[in-house]
Structure formats: C-alpha cells, structure tokens
C-alpha cells in the first residue's frame, strides 16, 4: 500500500461487557441482523414480483434495501465475532471495511436525495412525472449514485493508506472507523482530518440540502391543495421517506459532521450501533408500515402463497 508501518493489525475493543451481558448482547445483535436481512430481501422480492410496484419510486426502494443488506453486513459479522471473543483485524482489512462502510453509506445518502427529488416531481409535477422520472432515468441516476460514492471514498482510503501506525494497536470502537484509527497514527493527521471533515460535509450535507429543498417545495405544494383528504394523500406518499431521512441524517450528522468528531467515543459507539444495526432494519419496516401500496402488495403475495398451498395436490389428497 506504499506505507511502512510497525503495526500490522489492530484489536477492536468493542464494548466492555461481562460474560452474561456479552451473550445477551450477541443474541440481540444477531436477531436484529437476521431480521434486517429478511426484511430487506423481502422488499426486493416484493418489488420484483408485484407489477404495481414496477415504478421508479419502488425501484429506488429496492436499491436502498439491496444497499442496506451490504451496509450492515460490512460491520455486523465482525462485530458478532468480536463480542464472543476479542478478534484482531489487519490494517488491509481495516481499510477495506472503512472503504465499503463509507462508500455504501455515501451511496445511501445519494439515493435518499434522488428519492426526495422523485417525490418532488410526483407531487409538484404529476403530469410530467412519467416523462421525467422513467425507469431508464431511474437506473441511470442510481448507477451514478453507486459509482460516485465508491469513487469519492477511494481518495480517502488512499490518504489513510499512506499513514504510519506505530502503536498502540487498540481501536476504541466495534469496527474500523476513521476517527479512532487516526488516533493511533504516528504520522501528522491534521490534513487528513480536514479532508475527512470536508468530505463528510460535502457528501452528507449536499444530499441533505437537496432533500430539504425538495421537501420545502413538496410541503408548499401540499399546503395549496384545497381538500384535507387530498393533502393527507399527498403527504402519505412521502411520509415514509421523510421518516427514514430524519433518522439517518440525525445519527450520522451527530457522529461525523462536527469538528473533532472523535469525542466522546463512547457516545459515538452507542449511536454507531443504532446507525449500523438498527437503522437498516427500521427502513424496510417504516416503508411497509406507512405505505398502503406496499401493504397491499404484501397481502396479495401472501394470499397467492396461501391459495397455492391450499390448491397443491398434497392438500387435496
């Protein structure tokens, strides 16, 4: 990687837990992880099977679910292993985890921005929606989100790979985050910290600003709808997305978009658990519970499955 280091691997400290709490915490995280995978896979399958969901909005939702699967899988398996028994992680693996974690996280921010624009067009320009936001445009924008995020974070990884680490090798976190890793470097990290902060501001706040502008325009349009029923119907189409935006941006801005974001690390770890473990599960649940079209699609597929079981030969004879 072009750098000379004395430290070749690191110890993730995780959370200081006793034996009984460790098992309990392991089971909670494992159960949440399994539910996250199940819920997001179900969203992807549901969008694929139901023709009524073959629209840009739900195509973006399936991309978001696909992303959430890999986003949480970047952190949780290693975290589970570290809960049971303290494990070491090599410098190369640490940088790889940082790369995929931040690339997938940046992709999610970009996708949420695109979803906000999609809702803006659907509510504020409904007659032109089909022409502006068709499936081809949707695929192009999602591809741009993935490519732009993975390319931009690569620059940060190159900067980190040039740092020297001389000890100690204890990372005060449950995964390889940039802040605790920089604390272990014996190189001058001032410039790297500035670049990381600027990247966080540009990626997070730019997509957040796009989302806020979209929703200001959406709300102003909704308020001009004469009937209360029409206003409620219009707002229900974007309520799920807005809820996800508030949860995700709130936690991430708290951790990263502030100077000297490494302090206090214990609070960052607690918020990090919510962001990397809980949020990927909340997203599909929020979209299912607050979206009538998704609930109808779930009922339709379940009824098809039940009828198929009833009509199968094993149930007839």
PDB file of C-alpha atoms in Angstrom:
ATOM      1  CA  UNK A   1       0.000   0.000   0.000  1.00  0.00           C
ATOM      2  CA  UNK A   2       3.000   2.257  -0.244  1.00  0.00           C
ATOM      3  CA  UNK A   3       3.430   2.904   3.521  1.00  0.00           C
ATOM      4  CA  UNK A   4       5.765   1.463   6.127  1.00  0.00           C
ATOM      5  CA  UNK A   5       4.096   0.514   9.397  1.00  0.00           C
ATOM      6  CA  UNK A   6       5.167  -1.140  12.628  1.00  0.00           C
ATOM      7  CA  UNK A   7       1.584  -2.114  13.423  1.00  0.00           C
ATOM      8  CA  UNK A   8       0.202  -4.738  11.038  1.00  0.00           C
ATOM      9  CA  UNK A   9      -3.058  -5.489  12.822  1.00  0.00           C
ATOM     10  CA  UNK A  10      -5.417  -3.966  15.371  1.00  0.00           C
ATOM     11  CA  UNK A  11      -7.550  -5.064  18.305  1.00  0.00           C
ATOM     12  CA  UNK A  12     -11.169  -3.869  18.280  1.00  0.00           C
ATOM     13  CA  UNK A  13     -12.120  -3.035  21.872  1.00  0.00           C
ATOM     14  CA  UNK A  14     -15.864  -3.012  21.220  1.00  0.00           C
ATOM     15  CA  UNK A  15     -17.973  -2.724  24.383  1.00  0.00           C
ATOM     16  CA  UNK A  16     -16.722  -3.635  27.874  1.00  0.00           C
ATOM     17  CA  UNK A  17     -19.255  -6.338  28.779  1.00  0.00           C
ATOM     18  CA  UNK A  18     -19.312  -9.151  31.310  1.00  0.00           C
ATOM     19  CA  UNK A  19     -19.817 -12.788  30.194  1.00  0.00           C
ATOM     20  CA  UNK A  20     -23.607 -12.800  30.732  1.00  0.00           C
ATOM     21  CA  UNK A  21     -24.191  -9.403  29.132  1.00  0.00           C
ATOM     22  CA  UNK A  22     -21.931 -10.420  26.257  1.00  0.00           C
ATOM     23  CA  UNK A  23     -24.139 -13.394  25.365  1.00  0.00           C
ATOM     24  CA  UNK A  24     -27.297 -11.296  25.704  1.00  0.00           C
ATOM     25  CA  UNK A  25     -25.851  -8.518  23.533  1.00  0.00           C
ATOM     26  CA  UNK A  26     -24.705 -11.095  20.966  1.00  0.00           C
ATOM     27  CA  UNK A  27     -28.206 -12.590  20.702  1.00  0.00           C
ATOM     28  CA  UNK A  28     -29.828  -9.150  20.358  1.00  0.00           C
ATOM     29  CA  UNK A  29     -27.436  -8.077  17.585  1.00  0.00           C
ATOM     30  CA  UNK A  30     -27.705 -11.452  15.802  1.00  0.00           C
ATOM     31  CA  UNK A  31     -31.531 -11.391  15.912  1.00  0.00           C
ATOM     32  CA  UNK A  32     -31.608  -7.826  14.605  1.00  0.00           C
ATOM     33  CA  UNK A  33     -29.170  -8.725  11.821  1.00  0.00           C
ATOM     34  CA  UNK A  34     -31.244 -11.735  10.708  1.00  0.00           C
ATOM     35  CA  UNK A  35     -34.429  -9.641  10.738  1.00  0.00           C
ATOM     36  CA  UNK A  36     -32.658  -6.928   8.732  1.00  0.00           C
ATOM     37  CA  UNK A  37     -31.578  -9.371   6.042  1.00  0.00           C
ATOM     38  CA  UNK A  38     -35.042 -10.974   5.935  1.00  0.00           C
ATOM     39  CA  UNK A  39     -36.928  -7.673   5.756  1.00  0.00           C
ATOM     40  CA  UNK A  40     -34.734  -6.141   3.055  1.00  0.00           C
ATOM     41  CA  UNK A  41     -34.678  -9.299   0.947  1.00  0.00           C
ATOM     42  CA  UNK A  42     -38.477  -9.413   1.246  1.00  0.00           C
ATOM     43  CA  UNK A  43     -38.708  -5.825  -0.073  1.00  0.00           C
ATOM     44  CA  UNK A  44     -36.516  -6.681  -3.073  1.00  0.00           C
ATOM     45  CA  UNK A  45     -38.558  -9.808  -3.893  1.00  0.00           C
ATOM     46  CA  UNK A  46     -41.847  -7.971  -3.381  1.00  0.00           C
ATOM     47  CA  UNK A  47     -40.915  -5.158  -5.779  1.00  0.00           C
ATOM     48  CA  UNK A  48     -39.824  -7.713  -8.351  1.00  0.00           C
ATOM     49  CA  UNK A  49     -42.980  -9.845  -8.121  1.00  0.00           C
ATOM     50  CA  UNK A  50     -45.700  -7.171  -7.971  1.00  0.00           C
ATOM     51  CA  UNK A  51     -46.253  -5.287 -11.238  1.00  0.00           C
ATOM     52  CA  UNK A  52     -47.881  -2.367  -9.432  1.00  0.00           C
ATOM     53  CA  UNK A  53     -44.554  -1.687  -7.757  1.00  0.00           C
ATOM     54  CA  UNK A  54     -42.628  -1.513 -11.049  1.00  0.00           C
ATOM     55  CA  UNK A  55     -42.234   2.251 -10.753  1.00  0.00           C
ATOM     56  CA  UNK A  56     -39.182   4.467 -10.138  1.00  0.00           C
ATOM     57  CA  UNK A  57     -40.147   5.030  -6.501  1.00  0.00           C
ATOM     58  CA  UNK A  58     -40.138   1.326  -5.650  1.00  0.00           C
ATOM     59  CA  UNK A  59     -37.172   0.596  -7.870  1.00  0.00           C
ATOM     60  CA  UNK A  60     -35.241   3.114  -5.757  1.00  0.00           C
ATOM     61  CA  UNK A  61     -36.612   1.448  -2.628  1.00  0.00           C
ATOM     62  CA  UNK A  62     -35.354  -1.956  -3.782  1.00  0.00           C
ATOM     63  CA  UNK A  63     -31.918  -0.421  -4.447  1.00  0.00           C
ATOM     64  CA  UNK A  64     -31.994   1.007  -0.928  1.00  0.00           C
ATOM     65  CA  UNK A  65     -32.843  -2.414   0.521  1.00  0.00           C
ATOM     66  CA  UNK A  66     -30.074  -4.040  -1.526  1.00  0.00           C
ATOM     67  CA  UNK A  67     -27.663  -1.435  -0.186  1.00  0.00           C
ATOM     68  CA  UNK A  68     -28.801  -1.914   3.425  1.00  0.00           C
ATOM     69  CA  UNK A  69     -28.017  -5.642   3.226  1.00  0.00           C
ATOM     70  CA  UNK A  70     -24.384  -4.995   2.316  1.00  0.00           C
ATOM     71  CA  UNK A  71     -24.103  -1.913   4.545  1.00  0.00           C
ATOM     72  CA  UNK A  72     -24.966  -3.801   7.728  1.00  0.00           C
ATOM     73  CA  UNK A  73     -23.071  -6.914   6.569  1.00  0.00           C
ATOM     74  CA  UNK A  74     -19.894  -4.836   6.345  1.00  0.00           C
ATOM     75  CA  UNK A  75     -19.990  -4.288  10.123  1.00  0.00           C
ATOM     76  CA  UNK A  76     -22.176  -6.815  11.948  1.00  0.00           C
ATOM     77  CA  UNK A  77     -20.477 -10.211  11.241  1.00  0.00           C
ATOM     78  CA  UNK A  78     -17.115  -8.934  12.506  1.00  0.00           C
ATOM     79  CA  UNK A  79     -18.881  -7.248  15.406  1.00  0.00           C
ATOM     80  CA  UNK A  80     -20.590 -10.515  16.408  1.00  0.00           C
ATOM     81  CA  UNK A  81     -17.303 -12.410  16.315  1.00  0.00           C
ATOM     82  CA  UNK A  82     -15.661  -9.714  18.429  1.00  0.00           C
ATOM     83  CA  UNK A  83     -18.438  -9.854  21.058  1.00  0.00           C
ATOM     84  CA  UNK A  84     -17.867 -13.552  21.700  1.00  0.00           C
ATOM     85  CA  UNK A  85     -14.076 -13.379  21.556  1.00  0.00           C
ATOM     86  CA  UNK A  86     -11.845 -10.386  21.017  1.00  0.00           C
ATOM     87  CA  UNK A  87     -10.528 -10.605  17.471  1.00  0.00           C
ATOM     88  CA  UNK A  88      -7.798  -8.845  15.574  1.00  0.00           C
ATOM     89  CA  UNK A  89      -8.136  -7.160  12.202  1.00  0.00           C
ATOM     90  CA  UNK A  90      -5.312  -6.491   9.770  1.00  0.00           C
ATOM     91  CA  UNK A  91      -4.562  -2.998   8.504  1.00  0.00           C
ATOM     92  CA  UNK A  92      -5.605  -4.005   4.970  1.00  0.00           C
ATOM     93  CA  UNK A  93      -8.901  -5.458   6.241  1.00  0.00           C
ATOM     94  CA  UNK A  94      -9.449  -2.374   8.381  1.00  0.00           C
ATOM     95  CA  UNK A  95      -9.033  -0.062   5.381  1.00  0.00           C
ATOM     96  CA  UNK A  96     -11.300  -2.335   3.306  1.00  0.00           C
ATOM     97  CA  UNK A  97     -14.011  -2.159   5.997  1.00  0.00           C
ATOM     98  CA  UNK A  98     -13.727   1.642   6.115  1.00  0.00           C
ATOM     99  CA  UNK A  99     -13.938   1.814   2.319  1.00  0.00           C
ATOM    100  CA  UNK A 100     -17.083  -0.279   1.965  1.00  0.00           C
ATOM    101  CA  UNK A 101     -18.762   1.200   5.049  1.00  0.00           C
ATOM    102  CA  UNK A 102     -18.345   4.793   3.900  1.00  0.00           C
ATOM    103  CA  UNK A 103     -18.928   4.027   0.213  1.00  0.00           C
ATOM    104  CA  UNK A 104     -22.211   2.268   0.947  1.00  0.00           C
ATOM    105  CA  UNK A 105     -23.190   4.977   3.426  1.00  0.00           C
ATOM    106  CA  UNK A 106     -22.478   7.703   0.860  1.00  0.00           C
ATOM    107  CA  UNK A 107     -24.483   5.792  -1.751  1.00  0.00           C
ATOM    108  CA  UNK A 108     -27.407   5.712   0.676  1.00  0.00           C
ATOM    109  CA  UNK A 109     -27.282   9.490   1.118  1.00  0.00           C
ATOM    110  CA  UNK A 110     -27.255   9.996  -2.645  1.00  0.00           C
ATOM    111  CA  UNK A 111     -30.147   7.554  -3.094  1.00  0.00           C
ATOM    112  CA  UNK A 112     -32.198   9.332  -0.428  1.00  0.00           C
ATOM    113  CA  UNK A 113     -31.568  12.593  -2.265  1.00  0.00           C
ATOM    114  CA  UNK A 114     -32.757  11.044  -5.536  1.00  0.00           C
ATOM    115  CA  UNK A 115     -35.826   9.628  -3.763  1.00  0.00           C
ATOM    116  CA  UNK A 116     -36.631  13.108  -2.444  1.00  0.00           C
ATOM    117  CA  UNK A 117     -36.420  14.537  -5.967  1.00  0.00           C
ATOM    118  CA  UNK A 118     -38.612  11.669  -7.191  1.00  0.00           C
ATOM    119  CA  UNK A 119     -41.279  12.572  -4.620  1.00  0.00           C
ATOM    120  CA  UNK A 120     -40.972  16.259  -5.561  1.00  0.00           C
ATOM    121  CA  UNK A 121     -41.629  15.510  -9.232  1.00  0.00           C
ATOM    122  CA  UNK A 122     -44.504  13.137  -8.404  1.00  0.00           C
ATOM    123  CA  UNK A 123     -46.285  15.674  -6.186  1.00  0.00           C
ATOM    124  CA  UNK A 124     -45.347  19.021  -7.732  1.00  0.00           C
ATOM    125  CA  UNK A 125     -45.307  17.949 -11.415  1.00  0.00           C
ATOM    126  CA  UNK A 126     -47.568  14.878 -11.603  1.00  0.00           C
ATOM    127  CA  UNK A 127     -48.472  15.318 -15.277  1.00  0.00           C
ATOM    128  CA  UNK A 128     -44.807  15.295 -16.314  1.00  0.00           C
ATOM    129  CA  UNK A 129     -43.712  12.594 -13.861  1.00  0.00           C
ATOM    130  CA  UNK A 130     -43.825   9.697 -16.337  1.00  0.00           C
ATOM    131  CA  UNK A 131     -41.763  11.642 -18.869  1.00  0.00           C
ATOM    132  CA  UNK A 132     -39.173  12.969 -16.398  1.00  0.00           C
ATOM    133  CA  UNK A 133     -38.734  10.048 -13.998  1.00  0.00           C
ATOM    134  CA  UNK A 134     -38.994   6.915 -16.112  1.00  0.00           C
ATOM    135  CA  UNK A 135     -37.266   3.611 -15.418  1.00  0.00           C
ATOM    136  CA  UNK A 136     -34.283   4.432 -17.657  1.00  0.00           C
ATOM    137  CA  UNK A 137     -33.601   7.712 -15.870  1.00  0.00           C
ATOM    138  CA  UNK A 138     -34.015   5.943 -12.536  1.00  0.00           C
ATOM    139  CA  UNK A 139     -31.418   3.311 -13.445  1.00  0.00           C
ATOM    140  CA  UNK A 140     -29.001   5.970 -14.677  1.00  0.00           C
ATOM    141  CA  UNK A 141     -29.286   8.027 -11.507  1.00  0.00           C
ATOM    142  CA  UNK A 142     -28.871   5.007  -9.224  1.00  0.00           C
ATOM    143  CA  UNK A 143     -25.801   3.916 -11.193  1.00  0.00           C
ATOM    144  CA  UNK A 144     -24.386   7.434 -10.783  1.00  0.00           C
ATOM    145  CA  UNK A 145     -25.030   7.235  -7.022  1.00  0.00           C
ATOM    146  CA  UNK A 146     -23.117   3.968  -6.682  1.00  0.00           C
ATOM    147  CA  UNK A 147     -20.242   4.993  -8.937  1.00  0.00           C
ATOM    148  CA  UNK A 148     -19.852   8.491  -7.473  1.00  0.00           C
ATOM    149  CA  UNK A 149     -19.837   7.257  -3.868  1.00  0.00           C
ATOM    150  CA  UNK A 150     -17.344   4.425  -4.373  1.00  0.00           C
ATOM    151  CA  UNK A 151     -15.023   6.633  -6.431  1.00  0.00           C
ATOM    152  CA  UNK A 152     -15.017   9.554  -3.982  1.00  0.00           C
ATOM    153  CA  UNK A 153     -14.302   7.421  -0.893  1.00  0.00           C
ATOM    154  CA  UNK A 154     -11.373   5.783  -2.710  1.00  0.00           C
ATOM    155  CA  UNK A 155      -9.472   9.061  -2.373  1.00  0.00           C
ATOM    156  CA  UNK A 156      -9.873   8.950   1.426  1.00  0.00           C
ATOM    157  CA  UNK A 157      -8.605   5.366   1.566  1.00  0.00           C
ATOM    158  CA  UNK A 158      -5.509   6.344  -0.413  1.00  0.00           C
ATOM    159  CA  UNK A 159      -4.794   9.094   2.129  1.00  0.00           C
ATOM    160  CA  UNK A 160      -5.286   6.710   5.059  1.00  0.00           C
ATOM    161  CA  UNK A 161      -3.081   4.048   3.475  1.00  0.00           C
ATOM    162  CA  UNK A 162      -0.140   6.495   3.454  1.00  0.00           C
ATOM    163  CA  UNK A 163      -0.237   6.950   7.246  1.00  0.00           C
ATOM    164  CA  UNK A 164       2.143   5.147   9.609  1.00  0.00           C
ATOM    165  CA  UNK A 165       0.910   3.301  12.708  1.00  0.00           C
ATOM    166  CA  UNK A 166       3.434   2.718  15.461  1.00  0.00           C
ATOM    167  CA  UNK A 167       1.221   1.633  18.334  1.00  0.00           C
ATOM    168  CA  UNK A 168      -0.726   1.099  20.415  1.00  0.00           C
ATOM    169  CA  UNK A 169      -2.898  -1.098  18.221  1.00  0.00           C
ATOM    170  CA  UNK A 170      -6.156  -0.829  20.215  1.00  0.00           C
ATOM    171  CA  UNK A 171      -9.093   0.653  18.270  1.00  0.00           C
ATOM    172  CA  UNK A 172     -11.673   2.048  20.677  1.00  0.00           C
ATOM    173  CA  UNK A 173     -14.680   1.023  18.594  1.00  0.00           C
ATOM    174  CA  UNK A 174     -16.588  -2.061  17.439  1.00  0.00           C
ATOM    175  CA  UNK A 175     -15.462  -1.537  13.826  1.00  0.00           C
ATOM    176  CA  UNK A 176     -12.727   0.293  11.938  1.00  0.00           C
ATOM    177  CA  UNK A 177     -13.930   3.880  11.927  1.00  0.00           C
ATOM    178  CA  UNK A 178     -11.769   6.709  10.638  1.00  0.00           C
ATOM    179  CA  UNK A 179     -11.651   8.726  13.859  1.00  0.00           C
ATOM    180  CA  UNK A 180     -10.266   6.047  16.255  1.00  0.00           C
ATOM    181  CA  UNK A 181      -7.891   4.863  13.529  1.00  0.00           C
ATOM    182  CA  UNK A 182      -6.411   8.347  13.129  1.00  0.00           C
ATOM    183  CA  UNK A 183      -5.767   8.463  16.882  1.00  0.00           C
ATOM    184  CA  UNK A 184      -3.387   5.514  16.509  1.00  0.00           C
ATOM    185  CA  UNK A 185      -1.301   7.044  13.734  1.00  0.00           C
ATOM    186  CA  UNK A 186       2.193   8.342  14.462  1.00  0.00           C
ATOM    187  CA  UNK A 187       2.010  10.484  11.296  1.00  0.00           C
ATOM    188  CA  UNK A 188       0.719  14.038  11.120  1.00  0.00           C
ATOM    189  CA  UNK A 189      -3.028  13.531  10.626  1.00  0.00           C
ATOM    190  CA  UNK A 190      -4.100  17.186  10.671  1.00  0.00           C
ATOM    191  CA  UNK A 191      -4.526  17.415   6.895  1.00  0.00           C
ATOM    192  CA  UNK A 192      -6.277  14.035   6.734  1.00  0.00           C
ATOM    193  CA  UNK A 193      -8.745  15.121   9.445  1.00  0.00           C
ATOM    194  CA  UNK A 194      -9.542  18.274   7.470  1.00  0.00           C
ATOM    195  CA  UNK A 195     -10.076  16.282   4.257  1.00  0.00           C
ATOM    196  CA  UNK A 196     -12.297  13.741   6.061  1.00  0.00           C
ATOM    197  CA  UNK A 197     -14.362  16.536   7.614  1.00  0.00           C
ATOM    198  CA  UNK A 198     -14.754  18.290   4.243  1.00  0.00           C
ATOM    199  CA  UNK A 199     -15.754  15.026   2.555  1.00  0.00           C
ATOM    200  CA  UNK A 200     -18.335  14.347   5.272  1.00  0.00           C
ATOM    201  CA  UNK A 201     -19.752  17.853   4.906  1.00  0.00           C
ATOM    202  CA  UNK A 202     -19.856  17.697   1.105  1.00  0.00           C
ATOM    203  CA  UNK A 203     -21.396  14.228   0.832  1.00  0.00           C
ATOM    204  CA  UNK A 204     -23.795  14.340   3.774  1.00  0.00           C
ATOM    205  CA  UNK A 205     -24.814  17.986   3.768  1.00  0.00           C
ATOM    206  CA  UNK A 206     -25.112  18.296  -0.021  1.00  0.00           C
ATOM    207  CA  UNK A 207     -27.533  15.362  -0.219  1.00  0.00           C
ATOM    208  CA  UNK A 208     -29.279  16.632   2.914  1.00  0.00           C
ATOM    209  CA  UNK A 209     -29.667  20.095   1.357  1.00  0.00           C
ATOM    210  CA  UNK A 210     -31.115  18.538  -1.811  1.00  0.00           C
ATOM    211  CA  UNK A 211     -33.573  16.590   0.329  1.00  0.00           C
ATOM    212  CA  UNK A 212     -34.561  19.640   2.398  1.00  0.00           C
ATOM    213  CA  UNK A 213     -35.139  21.806  -0.703  1.00  0.00           C
ATOM    214  CA  UNK A 214     -37.246  19.051  -2.262  1.00  0.00           C
ATOM    215  CA  UNK A 215     -39.407  18.754   0.841  1.00  0.00           C
ATOM    216  CA  UNK A 216     -39.822  22.508   1.242  1.00  0.00           C
ATOM    217  CA  UNK A 217     -41.235  22.570  -2.283  1.00  0.00           C
ATOM    218  CA  UNK A 218     -43.314  19.471  -1.588  1.00  0.00           C
ATOM    219  CA  UNK A 219     -44.837  20.903   1.598  1.00  0.00           C
ATOM    220  CA  UNK A 220     -45.596  24.227  -0.076  1.00  0.00           C
ATOM    221  CA  UNK A 221     -47.383  22.354  -2.879  1.00  0.00           C
ATOM    222  CA  UNK A 222     -49.308  20.132  -0.454  1.00  0.00           C
ATOM    223  CA  UNK A 223     -50.496  23.139   1.563  1.00  0.00           C
ATOM    224  CA  UNK A 224     -52.027  24.606  -1.593  1.00  0.00           C
ATOM    225  CA  UNK A 225     -54.213  21.518  -2.148  1.00  0.00           C
ATOM    226  CA  UNK A 226     -57.775  22.634  -1.301  1.00  0.00           C
ATOM    227  CA  UNK A 227     -59.147  19.433   0.258  1.00  0.00           C
ATOM    228  CA  UNK A 228     -57.872  17.947   3.501  1.00  0.00           C
ATOM    229  CA  UNK A 229     -58.176  14.429   2.078  1.00  0.00           C
ATOM    230  CA  UNK A 230     -56.024  15.411  -0.896  1.00  0.00           C
ATOM    231  CA  UNK A 231     -53.376  16.893   1.399  1.00  0.00           C
ATOM    232  CA  UNK A 232     -53.287  13.741   3.521  1.00  0.00           C
ATOM    233  CA  UNK A 233     -52.980  11.512   0.464  1.00  0.00           C
ATOM    234  CA  UNK A 234     -50.166  13.621  -0.983  1.00  0.00           C
ATOM    235  CA  UNK A 235     -48.242  13.680   2.277  1.00  0.00           C
ATOM    236  CA  UNK A 236     -48.666   9.918   2.818  1.00  0.00           C
ATOM    237  CA  UNK A 237     -46.698   9.244  -0.376  1.00  0.00           C
ATOM    238  CA  UNK A 238     -43.562  10.822   1.102  1.00  0.00           C
ATOM    239  CA  UNK A 239     -44.032  10.299   4.861  1.00  0.00           C
ATOM    240  CA  UNK A 240     -42.057   7.035   4.912  1.00  0.00           C
ATOM    241  CA  UNK A 241     -39.105   8.545   3.072  1.00  0.00           C
ATOM    242  CA  UNK A 242     -39.112  11.621   5.310  1.00  0.00           C
ATOM    243  CA  UNK A 243     -39.060   9.437   8.437  1.00  0.00           C
ATOM    244  CA  UNK A 244     -36.045   7.485   7.152  1.00  0.00           C
ATOM    245  CA  UNK A 245     -34.264  10.734   6.236  1.00  0.00           C
ATOM    246  CA  UNK A 246     -34.720  12.205   9.731  1.00  0.00           C
ATOM    247  CA  UNK A 247     -33.431   9.055  11.460  1.00  0.00           C
ATOM    248  CA  UNK A 248     -30.407   8.510   9.210  1.00  0.00           C
ATOM    249  CA  UNK A 249     -29.220  12.089   8.872  1.00  0.00           C
ATOM    250  CA  UNK A 250     -29.749  12.778  12.562  1.00  0.00           C
ATOM    251  CA  UNK A 251     -27.429   9.972  13.675  1.00  0.00           C
ATOM    252  CA  UNK A 252     -24.757  10.457  11.012  1.00  0.00           C
ATOM    253  CA  UNK A 253     -24.535  14.240  11.347  1.00  0.00           C
ATOM    254  CA  UNK A 254     -24.155  13.785  15.115  1.00  0.00           C
ATOM    255  CA  UNK A 255     -21.175  11.455  14.620  1.00  0.00           C
ATOM    256  CA  UNK A 256     -19.306  12.914  11.652  1.00  0.00           C
ATOM    257  CA  UNK A 257     -20.308  16.445  10.702  1.00  0.00           C
ATOM    258  CA  UNK A 258     -18.649  18.320  13.522  1.00  0.00           C
ATOM    259  CA  UNK A 259     -15.014  19.221  14.245  1.00  0.00           C
ATOM    260  CA  UNK A 260     -13.084  16.799  16.472  1.00  0.00           C
ATOM    261  CA  UNK A 261     -15.790  14.202  15.948  1.00  0.00           C
ATOM    262  CA  UNK A 262     -13.857  11.566  17.861  1.00  0.00           C
ATOM    263  CA  UNK A 263     -15.130  12.821  21.218  1.00  0.00           C
ATOM    264  CA  UNK A 264     -16.792  11.391  23.196  1.00  0.00           C
ATOM    265  CA  UNK A 265     -16.080   7.992  21.651  1.00  0.00           C
ATOM    266  CA  UNK A 266     -18.395   6.003  23.958  1.00  0.00           C
ATOM    267  CA  UNK A 267     -21.370   8.066  22.795  1.00  0.00           C
ATOM    268  CA  UNK A 268     -20.250   7.669  19.183  1.00  0.00           C
ATOM    269  CA  UNK A 269     -20.183   3.882  19.659  1.00  0.00           C
ATOM    270  CA  UNK A 270     -23.735   3.827  21.033  1.00  0.00           C
ATOM    271  CA  UNK A 271     -25.038   5.989  18.183  1.00  0.00           C
ATOM    272  CA  UNK A 272     -22.975   3.863  15.773  1.00  0.00           C
ATOM    273  CA  UNK A 273     -24.802   0.707  16.900  1.00  0.00           C
ATOM    274  CA  UNK A 274     -28.112   2.396  16.157  1.00  0.00           C
ATOM    275  CA  UNK A 275     -26.865   3.580  12.752  1.00  0.00           C
ATOM    276  CA  UNK A 276     -25.274   0.322  11.597  1.00  0.00           C
ATOM    277  CA  UNK A 277     -27.554  -2.263  13.233  1.00  0.00           C
ATOM    278  CA  UNK A 278     -30.961  -0.752  13.978  1.00  0.00           C
ATOM    279  CA  UNK A 279     -31.481   1.711  11.092  1.00  0.00           C
ATOM    280  CA  UNK A 280     -31.088  -0.919   8.316  1.00  0.00           C
ATOM    281  CA  UNK A 281     -33.949  -2.825   9.991  1.00  0.00           C
ATOM    282  CA  UNK A 282     -36.127   0.243  10.556  1.00  0.00           C
ATOM    283  CA  UNK A 283     -36.036   1.339   6.917  1.00  0.00           C
ATOM    284  CA  UNK A 284     -37.981  -1.602   5.390  1.00  0.00           C
ATOM    285  CA  UNK A 285     -40.349  -1.680   8.369  1.00  0.00           C
ATOM    286  CA  UNK A 286     -41.124   2.032   8.013  1.00  0.00           C
ATOM    287  CA  UNK A 287     -41.784   1.700   4.284  1.00  0.00           C
ATOM    288  CA  UNK A 288     -44.028  -1.332   4.848  1.00  0.00           C
ATOM    289  CA  UNK A 289     -45.999   0.038   7.788  1.00  0.00           C
ATOM    290  CA  UNK A 290     -46.565   3.537   6.373  1.00  0.00           C
ATOM    291  CA  UNK A 291     -47.116   2.682   2.713  1.00  0.00           C
ATOM    292  CA  UNK A 292     -50.509   1.398   1.592  1.00  0.00           C
ATOM    293  CA  UNK A 293     -49.254   0.132  -1.781  1.00  0.00           C
ATOM    294  CA  UNK A 294     -46.563  -1.971  -0.111  1.00  0.00           C
ATOM    295  CA  UNK A 295     -49.064  -3.348   2.420  1.00  0.00           C
ATOM    296  CA  UNK A 296     -51.474  -4.271  -0.387  1.00  0.00           C
ATOM    297  CA  UNK A 297     -48.649  -5.964  -2.302  1.00  0.00           C
ATOM    298  CA  UNK A 298     -47.688  -7.954   0.816  1.00  0.00           C
ATOM    299  CA  UNK A 299     -51.312  -9.088   1.303  1.00  0.00           C
ATOM    300  CA  UNK A 300     -51.567 -10.036  -2.375  1.00  0.00           C
ATOM    301  CA  UNK A 301     -48.422 -12.171  -2.302  1.00  0.00           C
ATOM    302  CA  UNK A 302     -49.416 -13.797   0.977  1.00  0.00           C
ATOM    303  CA  UNK A 303     -52.870 -14.659  -0.380  1.00  0.00           C
ATOM    304  CA  UNK A 304     -51.272 -16.144  -3.513  1.00  0.00           C
ATOM    305  CA  UNK A 305     -48.965 -18.230  -1.324  1.00  0.00           C
ATOM    306  CA  UNK A 306     -51.833 -19.455   0.877  1.00  0.00           C
ATOM    307  CA  UNK A 307     -54.040 -20.275  -2.133  1.00  0.00           C
ATOM    308  CA  UNK A 308     -51.144 -22.107  -3.742  1.00  0.00           C
ATOM    309  CA  UNK A 309     -50.714 -24.204  -0.613  1.00  0.00           C
ATOM    310  CA  UNK A 310     -54.437 -24.963  -0.440  1.00  0.00           C
ATOM    311  CA  UNK A 311     -54.660 -25.937  -4.108  1.00  0.00           C
ATOM    312  CA  UNK A 312     -51.497 -28.053  -4.092  1.00  0.00           C
ATOM    313  CA  UNK A 313     -52.005 -31.862  -4.511  1.00  0.00           C
ATOM    314  CA  UNK A 314     -50.610 -32.562  -1.047  1.00  0.00           C
ATOM    315  CA  UNK A 315     -53.514 -30.601   0.461  1.00  0.00           C
ATOM    316  CA  UNK A 316     -56.171 -32.050  -1.840  1.00  0.00           C
ATOM    317  CA  UNK A 317     -55.430 -35.693  -1.103  1.00  0.00           C
TER     318      UNK A 317
END
